[in-house]
Tab-separated table of C-alpha atoms in Angstrom:
chain	number	residue	atom	x	y	z
B	1	UNK	CA	0.128	0.090	0.015
B	2	UNK	CA	1.271	3.521	-1.068
B	3	UNK	CA	2.529	5.600	1.823
B	4	UNK	CA	0.503	8.749	1.671
B	5	UNK	CA	1.380	9.896	5.208
B	6	UNK	CA	-0.499	10.140	8.383
B	7	UNK	CA	-4.061	10.742	8.587
B	8	UNK	CA	-3.597	14.263	9.839
B	9	UNK	CA	-1.499	14.846	6.659
B	10	UNK	CA	-4.216	13.440	4.501
B	11	UNK	CA	-6.735	15.587	6.007
B	12	UNK	CA	-4.742	18.590	5.460
B	13	UNK	CA	-4.025	17.540	1.934
B	14	UNK	CA	-7.789	17.074	1.233
B	15	UNK	CA	-9.622	19.501	3.341
B	16	UNK	CA	-10.329	21.827	0.528
B	17	UNK	CA	-12.613	19.295	-1.040
B	18	UNK	CA	-14.470	18.346	2.113
B	19	UNK	CA	-18.370	18.692	2.323
B	20	UNK	CA	-19.525	20.491	5.482
B	21	UNK	CA	-20.285	17.268	7.004
B	22	UNK	CA	-16.949	15.960	6.334
B	23	UNK	CA	-15.372	19.069	7.699
B	24	UNK	CA	-17.282	18.789	10.940
B	25	UNK	CA	-16.096	15.076	11.383
B	26	UNK	CA	-12.507	16.081	10.454
B	27	UNK	CA	-12.579	18.591	13.234
B	28	UNK	CA	-13.968	16.216	15.782
B	29	UNK	CA	-11.008	13.376	14.711
B	30	UNK	CA	-8.305	16.050	14.968
B	31	UNK	CA	-9.618	17.182	18.555
B	32	UNK	CA	-10.633	13.681	19.863
B	33	UNK	CA	-8.347	11.336	17.965
B	34	UNK	CA	-7.604	9.121	20.816
B	35	UNK	CA	-11.234	8.713	21.560
B	36	UNK	CA	-12.074	8.164	17.892
B	37	UNK	CA	-9.749	5.346	17.268
B	38	UNK	CA	-11.735	3.123	19.543
B	39	UNK	CA	-15.231	3.737	18.040
B	40	UNK	CA	-16.731	1.744	15.339
B	41	UNK	CA	-18.135	3.836	12.292
B	42	UNK	CA	-21.616	3.954	13.722
B	43	UNK	CA	-20.399	5.309	17.243
B	44	UNK	CA	-18.126	7.636	15.488
B	45	UNK	CA	-20.724	9.193	13.340
B	46	UNK	CA	-23.026	9.480	16.369
B	47	UNK	CA	-20.217	11.091	18.458
B	48	UNK	CA	-19.234	13.678	15.737
B	49	UNK	CA	-22.980	14.380	14.774
B	50	UNK	CA	-22.664	13.205	11.150
B	51	UNK	CA	-24.261	10.138	9.390
B	52	UNK	CA	-22.640	6.789	9.074
B	53	UNK	CA	-22.178	7.375	5.194
B	54	UNK	CA	-20.501	10.519	5.848
B	55	UNK	CA	-17.862	8.392	7.917
B	56	UNK	CA	-17.541	5.891	5.072
B	57	UNK	CA	-17.049	8.473	2.443
B	58	UNK	CA	-14.525	10.424	4.516
B	59	UNK	CA	-12.600	7.565	4.946
B	60	UNK	CA	-12.445	6.982	1.203
B	61	UNK	CA	-11.902	10.602	0.624
B	62	UNK	CA	-8.674	10.413	2.648
B	63	UNK	CA	-7.578	7.315	0.382
B	64	UNK	CA	-8.103	4.466	2.750
B	65	UNK	CA	-9.677	1.418	1.629
B	66	UNK	CA	-12.415	1.525	3.927
B	67	UNK	CA	-13.189	2.639	7.460
B	68	UNK	CA	-11.116	-0.147	9.101
B	69	UNK	CA	-8.105	1.075	7.265
B	70	UNK	CA	-8.776	4.579	8.447
B	71	UNK	CA	-9.148	3.162	12.027
B	72	UNK	CA	-5.729	1.484	11.941
B	73	UNK	CA	-4.291	4.798	10.825
B	74	UNK	CA	-5.633	6.451	14.150
B	75	UNK	CA	-4.320	3.369	16.155
B	76	UNK	CA	-0.659	3.938	14.581
B	77	UNK	CA	-0.874	7.618	15.771
B	78	UNK	CA	-1.770	6.569	19.252
B	79	UNK	CA	1.031	3.883	19.363
B	80	UNK	CA	3.582	6.852	18.715
B	81	UNK	CA	2.414	9.232	21.178
B	82	UNK	CA	0.450	7.841	24.235
B	83	UNK	CA	2.621	7.497	27.265
B	84	UNK	CA	2.134	5.488	30.345
B	85	UNK	CA	0.644	8.260	32.345
B	86	UNK	CA	-2.001	8.835	29.834
B	87	UNK	CA	-2.718	5.133	29.633
B	88	UNK	CA	-2.839	4.917	33.537
B	89	UNK	CA	-5.151	7.517	33.864
B	90	UNK	CA	-7.486	6.180	31.031
B	91	UNK	CA	-7.295	2.684	32.549
B	92	UNK	CA	-8.287	4.047	36.017
B	93	UNK	CA	-11.342	5.788	34.410
B	94	UNK	CA	-12.172	2.421	32.878
B	95	UNK	CA	-11.762	0.562	36.223
B	96	UNK	CA	-14.153	3.027	37.827
B	97	UNK	CA	-16.874	1.856	35.447
B	98	UNK	CA	-16.043	-1.828	35.921
B	99	UNK	CA	-16.689	-1.398	39.753
B	100	UNK	CA	-20.160	-0.976	38.959
B	101	UNK	CA	-20.276	-4.163	37.423
B	102	UNK	CA	-21.462	-7.163	39.253
B	103	UNK	CA	-18.956	-10.262	39.571
B	104	UNK	CA	-20.792	-12.181	36.658
B	105	UNK	CA	-20.029	-9.070	34.281
B	106	UNK	CA	-16.564	-8.579	34.860
B	107	UNK	CA	-15.436	-10.460	31.982
B	108	UNK	CA	-17.665	-8.607	29.611
B	109	UNK	CA	-15.259	-6.100	28.388
B	110	UNK	CA	-12.853	-9.020	27.546
B	111	UNK	CA	-15.604	-11.010	25.915
B	112	UNK	CA	-16.507	-7.846	23.847
B	113	UNK	CA	-13.011	-7.725	22.574
B	114	UNK	CA	-13.139	-11.495	21.519
B	115	UNK	CA	-16.200	-10.755	19.567
B	116	UNK	CA	-14.925	-7.869	17.803
B	117	UNK	CA	-11.796	-9.605	16.636
B	118	UNK	CA	-13.907	-12.748	15.718
B	119	UNK	CA	-15.819	-10.690	13.150
B	120	UNK	CA	-12.775	-9.010	11.482
B	121	UNK	CA	-10.325	-11.802	11.352
B	122	UNK	CA	-10.025	-14.030	8.344
B	123	UNK	CA	-9.658	-17.694	9.091
B	124	UNK	CA	-7.680	-18.013	5.798
B	125	UNK	CA	-4.666	-15.827	7.397
B	126	UNK	CA	-4.109	-18.280	10.238
B	127	UNK	CA	-4.340	-21.079	7.661
B	128	UNK	CA	-1.804	-19.456	5.660
B	129	UNK	CA	0.373	-18.804	8.440
B	130	UNK	CA	0.258	-22.172	9.709
B	131	UNK	CA	1.396	-23.392	6.368
B	132	UNK	CA	4.110	-20.910	6.239
B	133	UNK	CA	5.689	-21.992	9.676
B	134	UNK	CA	4.806	-25.684	9.466
B	135	UNK	CA	7.214	-26.282	6.456
B	136	UNK	CA	10.196	-24.237	7.922
B	137	UNK	CA	13.416	-25.853	9.169
B	138	UNK	CA	13.798	-23.485	12.179
B	139	UNK	CA	11.023	-21.160	13.484
B	140	UNK	CA	12.219	-18.021	15.284
B	141	UNK	CA	9.538	-16.739	17.496
B	142	UNK	CA	10.160	-13.026	18.446
B	143	UNK	CA	8.627	-10.944	21.349
B	144	UNK	CA	10.188	-8.406	23.617
B	145	UNK	CA	9.224	-6.545	26.894
B	146	UNK	CA	5.192	-6.823	27.151
B	147	UNK	CA	5.183	-9.430	24.425
B	148	UNK	CA	8.238	-11.542	25.707
B	149	UNK	CA	5.567	-13.718	27.675
B	150	UNK	CA	3.842	-14.573	24.168
B	151	UNK	CA	7.122	-15.645	22.497
B	152	UNK	CA	7.667	-17.829	25.707
B	153	UNK	CA	4.270	-19.392	25.464
B	154	UNK	CA	4.254	-20.041	21.931
B	155	UNK	CA	7.814	-21.393	21.768
B	156	UNK	CA	7.042	-23.706	24.744
B	157	UNK	CA	4.087	-25.497	23.489
B	158	UNK	CA	5.153	-25.411	19.731
B	159	UNK	CA	8.373	-27.049	20.928
B	160	UNK	CA	6.245	-29.998	22.243
B	161	UNK	CA	5.167	-31.048	18.976
B	162	UNK	CA	8.002	-29.923	16.574
B	163	UNK	CA	11.690	-29.644	16.553
B	164	UNK	CA	13.958	-26.290	16.079
B	165	UNK	CA	11.613	-23.793	17.446
B	166	UNK	CA	13.852	-20.999	18.624
B	167	UNK	CA	12.617	-18.318	21.262
B	168	UNK	CA	13.901	-14.809	20.857
B	169	UNK	CA	12.687	-12.642	23.946
B	170	UNK	CA	16.006	-11.587	25.555
B	171	UNK	CA	19.031	-9.958	24.923
B	172	UNK	CA	21.000	-13.187	24.635
B	173	UNK	CA	24.254	-12.820	22.946
B	174	UNK	CA	24.650	-16.588	22.390
B	175	UNK	CA	21.280	-16.844	20.697
B	176	UNK	CA	21.865	-13.739	18.490
B	177	UNK	CA	25.173	-15.369	17.326
B	178	UNK	CA	23.427	-18.365	16.428
B	179	UNK	CA	20.933	-16.348	14.318
B	180	UNK	CA	23.861	-14.597	12.577
B	181	UNK	CA	25.596	-17.895	11.652
B	182	UNK	CA	22.654	-19.862	10.817
B	183	UNK	CA	21.721	-20.505	7.408
B	184	UNK	CA	18.162	-19.095	7.075
B	185	UNK	CA	17.265	-20.443	3.713
B	186	UNK	CA	14.436	-22.689	4.730
B	187	UNK	CA	13.585	-20.978	8.078
B	188	UNK	CA	10.608	-18.581	9.201
B	189	UNK	CA	9.817	-16.039	11.678
B	190	UNK	CA	6.749	-15.328	14.118
B	191	UNK	CA	6.734	-11.713	15.338
B	192	UNK	CA	4.694	-10.418	17.989
B	193	UNK	CA	4.430	-6.797	17.385
B	194	UNK	CA	2.174	-4.880	19.771
B	195	UNK	CA	1.874	-1.372	21.320
B	196	UNK	CA	5.114	0.524	21.611
B	197	UNK	CA	7.122	-2.598	20.434
B	198	UNK	CA	10.938	-1.996	21.094
B	199	UNK	CA	13.376	-0.983	18.343
B	200	UNK	CA	14.924	-4.247	18.866
B	201	UNK	CA	11.964	-5.930	17.494
B	202	UNK	CA	12.070	-3.999	14.149
B	203	UNK	CA	15.726	-4.457	13.726
B	204	UNK	CA	15.498	-8.039	14.106
B	205	UNK	CA	12.461	-7.969	11.548
B	206	UNK	CA	14.555	-5.918	9.146
B	207	UNK	CA	17.526	-8.331	9.491
B	208	UNK	CA	15.302	-11.473	8.491
B	209	UNK	CA	13.466	-9.474	5.826
B	210	UNK	CA	16.883	-8.742	4.345
B	211	UNK	CA	17.802	-12.245	4.483
B	212	UNK	CA	14.595	-13.200	2.655
B	213	UNK	CA	13.054	-15.183	5.603
B	214	UNK	CA	9.275	-15.127	5.452
B	215	UNK	CA	7.771	-13.427	8.406
B	216	UNK	CA	4.401	-13.928	9.993
B	217	UNK	CA	3.420	-10.811	12.307
B	218	UNK	CA	0.681	-10.444	14.946
B	219	UNK	CA	-0.010	-7.103	15.514
B	220	UNK	CA	-2.817	-4.689	16.229
B	221	UNK	CA	-2.510	-2.952	13.113
B	222	UNK	CA	-1.167	-3.621	9.497
B	223	UNK	CA	0.209	-0.074	9.238
B	224	UNK	CA	3.635	-0.234	11.161
B	225	UNK	CA	7.135	-0.830	10.056
B	226	UNK	CA	7.177	-4.603	11.051
B	227	UNK	CA	3.680	-5.335	9.458
B	228	UNK	CA	4.953	-3.740	6.208
B	229	UNK	CA	8.166	-6.176	6.125
B	230	UNK	CA	5.761	-9.338	6.951
B	231	UNK	CA	4.762	-11.855	4.391
B	232	UNK	CA	1.497	-12.320	6.461
B	233	UNK	CA	-0.033	-9.907	9.079
B	234	UNK	CA	-2.551	-11.425	11.582
B	235	UNK	CA	-4.576	-8.255	12.723
B	236	UNK	CA	-5.790	-8.416	16.141
B	237	UNK	CA	-7.520	-5.309	17.345
B	238	UNK	CA	-6.765	-5.205	20.909
B	239	UNK	CA	-7.860	-2.351	23.189
B	240	UNK	CA	-4.358	-1.068	24.263
B	241	UNK	CA	-5.276	2.292	25.903
B	242	UNK	CA	-3.888	0.840	29.356
B	243	UNK	CA	-0.537	0.344	30.818
B	244	UNK	CA	-1.291	-3.121	31.222
B	245	UNK	CA	-2.000	-4.384	27.724
B	246	UNK	CA	-4.981	-6.508	26.911
B	247	UNK	CA	-3.399	-9.610	25.284
B	248	UNK	CA	-5.719	-12.573	26.211
B	249	UNK	CA	-6.902	-12.627	22.549
B	250	UNK	CA	-3.231	-12.959	21.265
B	251	UNK	CA	-2.657	-15.875	23.608
B	252	UNK	CA	-5.779	-17.803	22.278
B	253	UNK	CA	-5.022	-16.953	18.615
B	254	UNK	CA	-1.581	-18.243	19.245
B	255	UNK	CA	-3.001	-21.507	20.741
B	256	UNK	CA	-5.097	-22.017	17.699
B	257	UNK	CA	-2.248	-21.245	15.208
B	258	UNK	CA	-0.053	-23.849	17.442
B	259	UNK	CA	-2.794	-26.446	16.836
B	260	UNK	CA	-2.828	-25.821	13.137
B	261	UNK	CA	0.736	-25.930	12.707
B	262	UNK	CA	0.910	-29.451	14.664
B	263	UNK	CA	-1.961	-30.796	12.519
B	264	UNK	CA	-0.206	-30.111	9.379
B	265	UNK	CA	2.590	-32.428	10.506
B	266	UNK	CA	0.492	-34.642	12.604
B	267	UNK	CA	2.760	-37.886	12.627
B	268	UNK	CA	5.915	-35.947	13.521
B	269	UNK	CA	3.809	-33.928	16.203
B	270	UNK	CA	2.795	-37.105	17.790
B	271	UNK	CA	6.336	-38.468	17.831
B	272	UNK	CA	7.704	-35.119	19.055
B	273	UNK	CA	5.165	-35.072	21.889
B	274	UNK	CA	5.754	-38.500	22.846
B	275	UNK	CA	9.596	-37.743	23.195
B	276	UNK	CA	8.831	-34.889	25.352
B	277	UNK	CA	6.683	-36.683	27.715
B	278	UNK	CA	9.170	-39.513	27.853
B	279	UNK	CA	11.908	-36.949	28.679
B	280	UNK	CA	9.719	-35.093	31.334
B	281	UNK	CA	8.767	-38.261	33.071
B	282	UNK	CA	12.491	-39.399	33.110
B	283	UNK	CA	13.829	-35.981	34.331
B	284	UNK	CA	10.974	-35.589	36.832
B	285	UNK	CA	10.216	-32.347	35.349
B	286	UNK	CA	6.662	-31.935	36.669
B	287	UNK	CA	5.404	-32.503	40.181
B	288	UNK	CA	3.613	-35.594	40.646
B	289	UNK	CA	-0.012	-35.782	41.832
B	290	UNK	CA	0.715	-38.973	43.681
């Protein structure tokens, strides 16, 4: 997709051709972009005082392929400028509203996020990602800081069903030396790129991209530097305006992806899993219930 600048730059470039309603909408977005980024098209139209069709036409006028792409552009702006103090204040306001919920309703915001992602996610993307990763000799799973546990989780469970899974979530010089000395010709990479990902994540993505290693990226937006380098992007529109990121949907989709990878090489997966269980029992890795 051609880079035409940020949404604010696009608004400035096109403001001369806006209708009165579009000008009203653009003024609202500029003044309230952190709120607008988390509204669907209907809610944005209502809040800005315009029609739903105005919102759709506005996105098209700015050159976006529909409202979801414009929403991604707003998310990208927030990723760049939201700080942890803003996030803390915002999450405290959310917590205040949660206190009014009954115990049975406390999971409702999380459930709503799952429903939102389910409606927007293409199952074919998960299938394509599984096929790409399953045929690789080595799989490098990358995630740092807030996403480090995601790479830990995925690498641990995927290692049970296949060989040569490499977890990259710490500044381990030995591991980086192995990456640099490895023939990457038949390898693949899974990268977790969520809010304010470290520069190191981008640098590694660039390194693998330059070496023609296919990349699968899980991210909250398709419009970030890592997504642009990836062969496949799995967009997971999480609510990240908090200092504790809401990554439960990412964990679940990682589980789904891992199961799909295992199923594509079912005999090898069963053999590897049996070897893992045999080793775990012999080494007394887990506590016995007896």
